[in-house]
PDB file of C-alpha atoms in Angstrom:
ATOM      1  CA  UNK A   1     177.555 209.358 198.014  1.00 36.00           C
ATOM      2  CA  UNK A   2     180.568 211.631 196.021  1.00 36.00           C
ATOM      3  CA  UNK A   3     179.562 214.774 195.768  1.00 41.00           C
ATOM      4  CA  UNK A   4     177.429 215.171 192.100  1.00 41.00           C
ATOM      5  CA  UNK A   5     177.666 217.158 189.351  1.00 46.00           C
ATOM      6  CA  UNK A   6     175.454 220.220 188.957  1.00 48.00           C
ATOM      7  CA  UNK A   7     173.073 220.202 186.080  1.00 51.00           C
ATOM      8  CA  UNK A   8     173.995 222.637 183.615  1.00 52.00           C
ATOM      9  CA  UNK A   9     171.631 225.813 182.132  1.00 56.00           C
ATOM     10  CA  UNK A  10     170.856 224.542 178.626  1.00 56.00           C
ATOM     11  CA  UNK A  11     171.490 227.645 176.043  1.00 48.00           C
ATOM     12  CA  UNK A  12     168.415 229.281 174.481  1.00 44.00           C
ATOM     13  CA  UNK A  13     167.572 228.289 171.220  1.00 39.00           C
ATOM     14  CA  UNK A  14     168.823 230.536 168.298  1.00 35.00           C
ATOM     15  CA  UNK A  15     166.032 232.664 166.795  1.00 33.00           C
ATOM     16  CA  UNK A  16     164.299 232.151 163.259  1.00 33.00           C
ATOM     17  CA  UNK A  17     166.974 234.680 161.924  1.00 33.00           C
ATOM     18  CA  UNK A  18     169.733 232.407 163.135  1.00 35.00           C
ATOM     19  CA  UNK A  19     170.720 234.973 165.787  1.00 37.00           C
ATOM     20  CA  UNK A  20     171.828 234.535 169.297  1.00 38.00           C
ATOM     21  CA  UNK A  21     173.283 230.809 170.434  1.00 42.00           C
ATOM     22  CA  UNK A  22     174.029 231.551 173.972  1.00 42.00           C
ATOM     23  CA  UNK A  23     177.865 232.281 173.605  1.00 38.00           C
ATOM     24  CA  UNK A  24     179.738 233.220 176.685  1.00 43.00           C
ATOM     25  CA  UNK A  25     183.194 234.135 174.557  1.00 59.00           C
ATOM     26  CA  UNK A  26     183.270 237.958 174.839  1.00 69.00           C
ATOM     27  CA  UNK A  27     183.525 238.437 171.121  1.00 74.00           C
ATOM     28  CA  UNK A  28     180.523 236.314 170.275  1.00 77.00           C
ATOM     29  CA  UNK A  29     178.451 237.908 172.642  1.00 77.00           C
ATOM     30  CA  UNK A  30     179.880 241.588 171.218  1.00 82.00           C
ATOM     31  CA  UNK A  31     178.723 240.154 167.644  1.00 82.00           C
ATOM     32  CA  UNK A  32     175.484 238.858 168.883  1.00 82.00           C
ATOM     33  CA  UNK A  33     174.845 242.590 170.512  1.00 84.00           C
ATOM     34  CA  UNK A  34     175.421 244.034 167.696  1.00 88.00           C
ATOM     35  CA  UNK A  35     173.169 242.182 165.399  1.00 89.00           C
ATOM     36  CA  UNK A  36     170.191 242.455 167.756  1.00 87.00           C
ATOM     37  CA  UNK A  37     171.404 245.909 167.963  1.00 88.00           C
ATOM     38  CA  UNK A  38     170.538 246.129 164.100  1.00 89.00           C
ATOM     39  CA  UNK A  39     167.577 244.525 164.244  1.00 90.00           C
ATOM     40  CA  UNK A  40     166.172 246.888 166.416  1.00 84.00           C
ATOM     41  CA  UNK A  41     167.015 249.810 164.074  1.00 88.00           C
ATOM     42  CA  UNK A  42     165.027 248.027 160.936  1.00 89.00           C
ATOM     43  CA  UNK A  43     162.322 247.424 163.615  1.00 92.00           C
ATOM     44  CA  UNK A  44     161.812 249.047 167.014  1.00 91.00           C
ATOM     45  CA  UNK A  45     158.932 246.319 167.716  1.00 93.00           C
ATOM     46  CA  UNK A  46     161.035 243.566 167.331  1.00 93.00           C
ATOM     47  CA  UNK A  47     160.282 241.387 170.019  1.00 94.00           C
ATOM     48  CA  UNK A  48     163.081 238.953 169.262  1.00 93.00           C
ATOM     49  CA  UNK A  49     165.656 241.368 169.159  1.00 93.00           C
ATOM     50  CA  UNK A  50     165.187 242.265 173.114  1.00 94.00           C
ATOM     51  CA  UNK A  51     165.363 238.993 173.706  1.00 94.00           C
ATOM     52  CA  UNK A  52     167.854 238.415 172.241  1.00 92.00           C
ATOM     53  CA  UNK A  53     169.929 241.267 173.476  1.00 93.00           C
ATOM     54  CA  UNK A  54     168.423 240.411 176.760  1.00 94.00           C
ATOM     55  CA  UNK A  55     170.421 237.055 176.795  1.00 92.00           C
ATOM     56  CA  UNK A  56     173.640 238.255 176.050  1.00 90.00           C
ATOM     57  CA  UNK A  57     173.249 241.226 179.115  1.00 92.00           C
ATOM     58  CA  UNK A  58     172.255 237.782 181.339  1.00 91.00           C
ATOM     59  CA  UNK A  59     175.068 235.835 180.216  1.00 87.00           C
ATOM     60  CA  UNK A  60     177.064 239.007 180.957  1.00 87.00           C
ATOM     61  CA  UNK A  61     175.913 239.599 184.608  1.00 90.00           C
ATOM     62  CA  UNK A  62     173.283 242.593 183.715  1.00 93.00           C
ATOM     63  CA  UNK A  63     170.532 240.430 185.251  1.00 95.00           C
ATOM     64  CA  UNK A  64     167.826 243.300 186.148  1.00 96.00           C
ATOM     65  CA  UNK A  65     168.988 244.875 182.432  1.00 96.00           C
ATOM     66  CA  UNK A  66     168.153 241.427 180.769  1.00 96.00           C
ATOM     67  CA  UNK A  67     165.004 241.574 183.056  1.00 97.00           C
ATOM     68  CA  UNK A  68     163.692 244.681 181.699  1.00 97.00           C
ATOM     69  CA  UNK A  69     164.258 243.869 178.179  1.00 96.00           C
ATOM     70  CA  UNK A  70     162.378 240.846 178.514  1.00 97.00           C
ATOM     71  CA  UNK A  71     159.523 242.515 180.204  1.00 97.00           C
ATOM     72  CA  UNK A  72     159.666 244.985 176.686  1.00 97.00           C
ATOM     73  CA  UNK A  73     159.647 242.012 174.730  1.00 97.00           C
ATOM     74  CA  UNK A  74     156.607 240.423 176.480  1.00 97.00           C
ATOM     75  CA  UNK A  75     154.935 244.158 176.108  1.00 98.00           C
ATOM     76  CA  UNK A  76     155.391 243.630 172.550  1.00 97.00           C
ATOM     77  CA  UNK A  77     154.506 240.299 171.959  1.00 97.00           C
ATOM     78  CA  UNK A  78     153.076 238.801 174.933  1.00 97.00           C
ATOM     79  CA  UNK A  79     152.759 235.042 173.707  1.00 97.00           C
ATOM     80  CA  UNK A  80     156.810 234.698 173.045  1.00 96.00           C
ATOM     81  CA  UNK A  81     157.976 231.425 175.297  1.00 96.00           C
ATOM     82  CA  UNK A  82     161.350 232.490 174.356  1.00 94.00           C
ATOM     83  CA  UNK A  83     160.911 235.789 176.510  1.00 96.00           C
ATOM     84  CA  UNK A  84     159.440 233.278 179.385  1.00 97.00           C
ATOM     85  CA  UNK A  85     162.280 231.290 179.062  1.00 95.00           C
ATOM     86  CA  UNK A  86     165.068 233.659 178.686  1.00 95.00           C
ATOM     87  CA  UNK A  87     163.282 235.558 182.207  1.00 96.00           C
ATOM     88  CA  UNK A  88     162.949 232.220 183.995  1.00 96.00           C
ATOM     89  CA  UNK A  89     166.966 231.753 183.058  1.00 94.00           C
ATOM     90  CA  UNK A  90     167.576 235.184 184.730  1.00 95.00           C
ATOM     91  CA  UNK A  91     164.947 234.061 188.010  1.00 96.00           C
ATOM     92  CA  UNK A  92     166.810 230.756 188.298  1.00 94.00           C
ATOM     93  CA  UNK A  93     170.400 232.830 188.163  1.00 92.00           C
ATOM     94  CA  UNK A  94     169.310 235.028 191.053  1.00 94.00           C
ATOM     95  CA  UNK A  95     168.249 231.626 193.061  1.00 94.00           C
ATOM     96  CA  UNK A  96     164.353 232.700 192.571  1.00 96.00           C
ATOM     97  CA  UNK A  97     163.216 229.276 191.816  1.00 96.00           C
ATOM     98  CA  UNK A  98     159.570 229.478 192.345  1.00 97.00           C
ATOM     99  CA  UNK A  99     159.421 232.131 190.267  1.00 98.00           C
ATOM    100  CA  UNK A 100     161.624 230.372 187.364  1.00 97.00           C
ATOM    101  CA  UNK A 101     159.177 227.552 187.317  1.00 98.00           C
ATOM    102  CA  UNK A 102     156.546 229.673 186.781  1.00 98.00           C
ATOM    103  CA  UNK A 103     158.135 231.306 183.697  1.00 98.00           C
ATOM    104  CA  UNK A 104     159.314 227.809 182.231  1.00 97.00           C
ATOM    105  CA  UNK A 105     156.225 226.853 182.671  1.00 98.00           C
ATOM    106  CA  UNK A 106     154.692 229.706 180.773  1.00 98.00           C
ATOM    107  CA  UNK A 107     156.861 229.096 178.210  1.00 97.00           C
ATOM    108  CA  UNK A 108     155.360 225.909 177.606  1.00 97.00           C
ATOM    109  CA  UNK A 109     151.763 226.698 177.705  1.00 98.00           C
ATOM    110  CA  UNK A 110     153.152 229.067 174.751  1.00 97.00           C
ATOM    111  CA  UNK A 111     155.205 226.663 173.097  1.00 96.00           C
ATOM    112  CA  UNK A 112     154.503 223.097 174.289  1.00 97.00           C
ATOM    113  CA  UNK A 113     157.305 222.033 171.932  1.00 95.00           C
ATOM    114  CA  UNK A 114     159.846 223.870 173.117  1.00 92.00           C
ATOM    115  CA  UNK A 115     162.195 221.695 174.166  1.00 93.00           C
ATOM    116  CA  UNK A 116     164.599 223.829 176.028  1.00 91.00           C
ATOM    117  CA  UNK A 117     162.279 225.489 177.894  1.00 94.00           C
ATOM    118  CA  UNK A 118     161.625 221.956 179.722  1.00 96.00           C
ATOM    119  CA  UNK A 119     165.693 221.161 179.832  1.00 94.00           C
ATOM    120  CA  UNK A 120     165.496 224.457 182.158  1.00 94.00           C
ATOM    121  CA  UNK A 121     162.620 223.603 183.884  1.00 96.00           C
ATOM    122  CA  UNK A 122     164.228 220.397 184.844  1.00 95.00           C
ATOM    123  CA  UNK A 123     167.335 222.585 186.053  1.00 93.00           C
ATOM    124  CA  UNK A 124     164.746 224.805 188.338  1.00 95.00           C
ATOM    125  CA  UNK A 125     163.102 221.780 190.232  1.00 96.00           C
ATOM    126  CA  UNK A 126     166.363 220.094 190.527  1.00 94.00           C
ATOM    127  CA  UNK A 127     167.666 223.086 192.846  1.00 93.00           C
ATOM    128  CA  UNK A 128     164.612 222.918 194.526  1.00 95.00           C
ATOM    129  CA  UNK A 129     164.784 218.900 195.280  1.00 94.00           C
ATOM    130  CA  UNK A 130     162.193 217.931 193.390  1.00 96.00           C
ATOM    131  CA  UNK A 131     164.101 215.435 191.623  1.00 95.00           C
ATOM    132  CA  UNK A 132     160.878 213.345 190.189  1.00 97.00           C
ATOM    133  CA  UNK A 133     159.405 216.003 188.695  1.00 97.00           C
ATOM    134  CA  UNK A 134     162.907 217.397 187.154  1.00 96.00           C
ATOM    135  CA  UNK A 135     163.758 213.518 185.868  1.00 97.00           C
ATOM    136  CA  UNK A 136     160.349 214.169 183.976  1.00 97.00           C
ATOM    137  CA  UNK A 137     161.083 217.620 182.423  1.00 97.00           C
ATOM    138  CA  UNK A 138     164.394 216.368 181.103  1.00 96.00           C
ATOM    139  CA  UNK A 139     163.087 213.194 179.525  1.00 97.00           C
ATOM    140  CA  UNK A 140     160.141 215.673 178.397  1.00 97.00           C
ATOM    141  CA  UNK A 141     163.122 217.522 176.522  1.00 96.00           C
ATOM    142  CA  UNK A 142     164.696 214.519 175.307  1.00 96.00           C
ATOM    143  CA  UNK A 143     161.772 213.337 173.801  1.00 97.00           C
ATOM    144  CA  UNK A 144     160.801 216.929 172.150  1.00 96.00           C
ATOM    145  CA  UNK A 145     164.638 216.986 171.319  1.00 93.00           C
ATOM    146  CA  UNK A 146     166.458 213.623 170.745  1.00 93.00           C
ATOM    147  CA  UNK A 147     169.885 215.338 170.083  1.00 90.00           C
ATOM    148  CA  UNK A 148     169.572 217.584 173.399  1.00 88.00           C
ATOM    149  CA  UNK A 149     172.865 216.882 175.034  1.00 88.00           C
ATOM    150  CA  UNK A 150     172.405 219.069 177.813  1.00 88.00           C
ATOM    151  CA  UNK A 151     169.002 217.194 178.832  1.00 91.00           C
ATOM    152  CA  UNK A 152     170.832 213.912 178.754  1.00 92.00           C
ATOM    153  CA  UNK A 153     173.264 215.032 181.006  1.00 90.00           C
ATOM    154  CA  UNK A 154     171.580 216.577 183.415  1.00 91.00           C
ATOM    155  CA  UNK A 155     169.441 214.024 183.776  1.00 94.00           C
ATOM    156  CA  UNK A 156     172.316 211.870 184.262  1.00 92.00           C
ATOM    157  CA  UNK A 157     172.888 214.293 187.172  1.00 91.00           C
ATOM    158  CA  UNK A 158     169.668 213.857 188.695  1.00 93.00           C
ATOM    159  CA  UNK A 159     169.337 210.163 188.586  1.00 93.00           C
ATOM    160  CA  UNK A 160     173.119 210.069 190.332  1.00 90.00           C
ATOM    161  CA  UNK A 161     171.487 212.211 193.147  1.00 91.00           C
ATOM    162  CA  UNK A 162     168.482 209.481 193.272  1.00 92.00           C
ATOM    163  CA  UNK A 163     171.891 207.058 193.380  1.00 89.00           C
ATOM    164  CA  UNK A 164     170.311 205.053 190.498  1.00 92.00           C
ATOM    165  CA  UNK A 165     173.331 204.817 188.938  1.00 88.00           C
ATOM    166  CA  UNK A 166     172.945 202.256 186.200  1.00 89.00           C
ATOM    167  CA  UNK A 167     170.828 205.153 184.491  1.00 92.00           C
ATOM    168  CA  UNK A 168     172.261 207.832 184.964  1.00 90.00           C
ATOM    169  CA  UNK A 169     175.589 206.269 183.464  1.00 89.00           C
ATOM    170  CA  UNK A 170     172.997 205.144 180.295  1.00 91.00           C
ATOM    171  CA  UNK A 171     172.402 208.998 180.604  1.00 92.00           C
ATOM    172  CA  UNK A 172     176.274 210.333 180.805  1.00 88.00           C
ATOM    173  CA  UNK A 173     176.868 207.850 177.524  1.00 89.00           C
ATOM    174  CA  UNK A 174     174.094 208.791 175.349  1.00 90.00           C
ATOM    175  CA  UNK A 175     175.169 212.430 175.859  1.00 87.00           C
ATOM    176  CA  UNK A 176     178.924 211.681 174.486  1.00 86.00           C
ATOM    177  CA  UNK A 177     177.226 209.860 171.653  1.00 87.00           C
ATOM    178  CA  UNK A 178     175.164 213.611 170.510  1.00 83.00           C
ATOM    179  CA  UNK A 179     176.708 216.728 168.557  1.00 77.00           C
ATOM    180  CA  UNK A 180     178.663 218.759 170.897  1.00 64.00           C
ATOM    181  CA  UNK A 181     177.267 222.377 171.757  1.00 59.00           C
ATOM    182  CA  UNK A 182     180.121 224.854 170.486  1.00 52.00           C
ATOM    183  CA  UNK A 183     178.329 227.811 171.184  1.00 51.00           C
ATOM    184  CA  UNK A 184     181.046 228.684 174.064  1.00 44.00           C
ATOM    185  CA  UNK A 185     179.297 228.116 176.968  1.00 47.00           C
ATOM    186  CA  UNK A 186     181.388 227.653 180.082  1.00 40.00           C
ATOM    187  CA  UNK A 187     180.678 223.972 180.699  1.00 52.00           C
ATOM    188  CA  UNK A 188     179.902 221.730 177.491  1.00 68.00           C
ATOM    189  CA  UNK A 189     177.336 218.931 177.731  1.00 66.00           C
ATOM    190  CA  UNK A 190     180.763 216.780 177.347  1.00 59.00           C
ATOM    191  CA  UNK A 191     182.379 218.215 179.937  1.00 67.00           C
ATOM    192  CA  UNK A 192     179.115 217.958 182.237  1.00 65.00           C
ATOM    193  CA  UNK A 193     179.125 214.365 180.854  1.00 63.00           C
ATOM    194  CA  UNK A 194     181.993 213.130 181.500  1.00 62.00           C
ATOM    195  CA  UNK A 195     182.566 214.295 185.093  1.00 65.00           C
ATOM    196  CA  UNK A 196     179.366 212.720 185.969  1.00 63.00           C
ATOM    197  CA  UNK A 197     180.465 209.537 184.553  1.00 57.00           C
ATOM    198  CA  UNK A 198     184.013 209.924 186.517  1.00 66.00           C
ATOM    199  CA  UNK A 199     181.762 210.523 189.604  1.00 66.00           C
ATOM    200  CA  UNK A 200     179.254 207.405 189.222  1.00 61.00           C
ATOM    201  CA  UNK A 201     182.192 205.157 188.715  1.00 58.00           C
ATOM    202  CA  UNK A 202     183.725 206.118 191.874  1.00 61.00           C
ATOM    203  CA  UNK A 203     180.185 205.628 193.489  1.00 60.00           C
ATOM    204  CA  UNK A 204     179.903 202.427 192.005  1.00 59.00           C
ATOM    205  CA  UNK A 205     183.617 200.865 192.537  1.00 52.00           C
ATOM    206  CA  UNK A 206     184.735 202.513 195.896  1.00 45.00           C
TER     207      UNK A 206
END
């Protein structure tokens, strides 16, 4: 089979305040920074906030710095699946898989809706070639989160590794079909999309 596509980290959502959208464009994650940056000096206990500025230091390379801040975050608030998430993010970046599941899946005994939280999940078993249980985590997120992009594609992705290609092309087109994620991140949901497509149709035709 062509070589597949690699399922793609799905951003973190944005806080209540609207804050942090998981932008890799320097400026963006300067301006995101500086607003957590702010929040912190109305309230030292804001939980969000080092979360927040924990996902820009990930999505900068500062993995152990995002790891401490989520640590303070969880000291603060202990029940915050976006700290879980943002940590198992930071585990699944340093190829610590077992450990990633454990904080997606603390995420969602916090937040059983969170949608994102399974998208990422899905991205952790993948890697570890448990391709079942990812298929389920992604169509878990799809069905928390019908506009989710990123779960659409990489579940494309992991039914093209199964090889059941009629799917995962069903999967590739329903992602083109969503709102595009323009919150800078390396490889769009499009992008992932489309090259799976490109990919299946060799499989298929060749």
């Amino acid at each position: 089979m062509s070589e597949v596509e690699e399922p793609h980290p799905q951003p973190p959502p944005r806080s209540s305040r609207g804050g942090y959208d998981a932008p890799h464009l320097i400026r963006k994650l300067e301006e995101a920074l500086a607003a957590h940056q702010k929040a912190l000096q109305l309230n030292p206990n804001d939980a969000e906030a080092y979360v927040g500025i924990g996902n820009v230091l990930n999505a900068q390379g500062k993995q152990e710095e995002a790891i401490a801040l989520y640590h303070k975050a969880l000291q603060l608030n202990p029940n915050l699946a976006i700290a879980y998430n943002g940590l198992g993010n930071v585990l699944c970046g340093q190829n610590k898989l077992d450990a990633a599941v454990a904080a997606y899946q603390k995420a969602i005994q916090l937040n059983p809706n969170n949608a994102y939280a399974y998208s990422n999940l899905g991205n952790a078993l993948y890697e570890q070639k448990k391709l079942d249980a990812a298929i389920a985590a992604y169509q878990k997120a799809i069905q928390l989160n019908p506009n989710n992009a990123y779960a659409y594609s990489n579940l494309g992705v992991a039914l093209s590794r199964q090889e059941k290609l009629d799917a995962a092309v069903t999967a590739f087109q329903k992602a083109l079909t969503l709102p595009e994620d323009n919150s800078g991140t390396p490889a769009s949901a499009y992008t992932l999309a489309n090259n799976g497509l490109g990919l299946v149709f060799e499989e298929q035709h060749f």
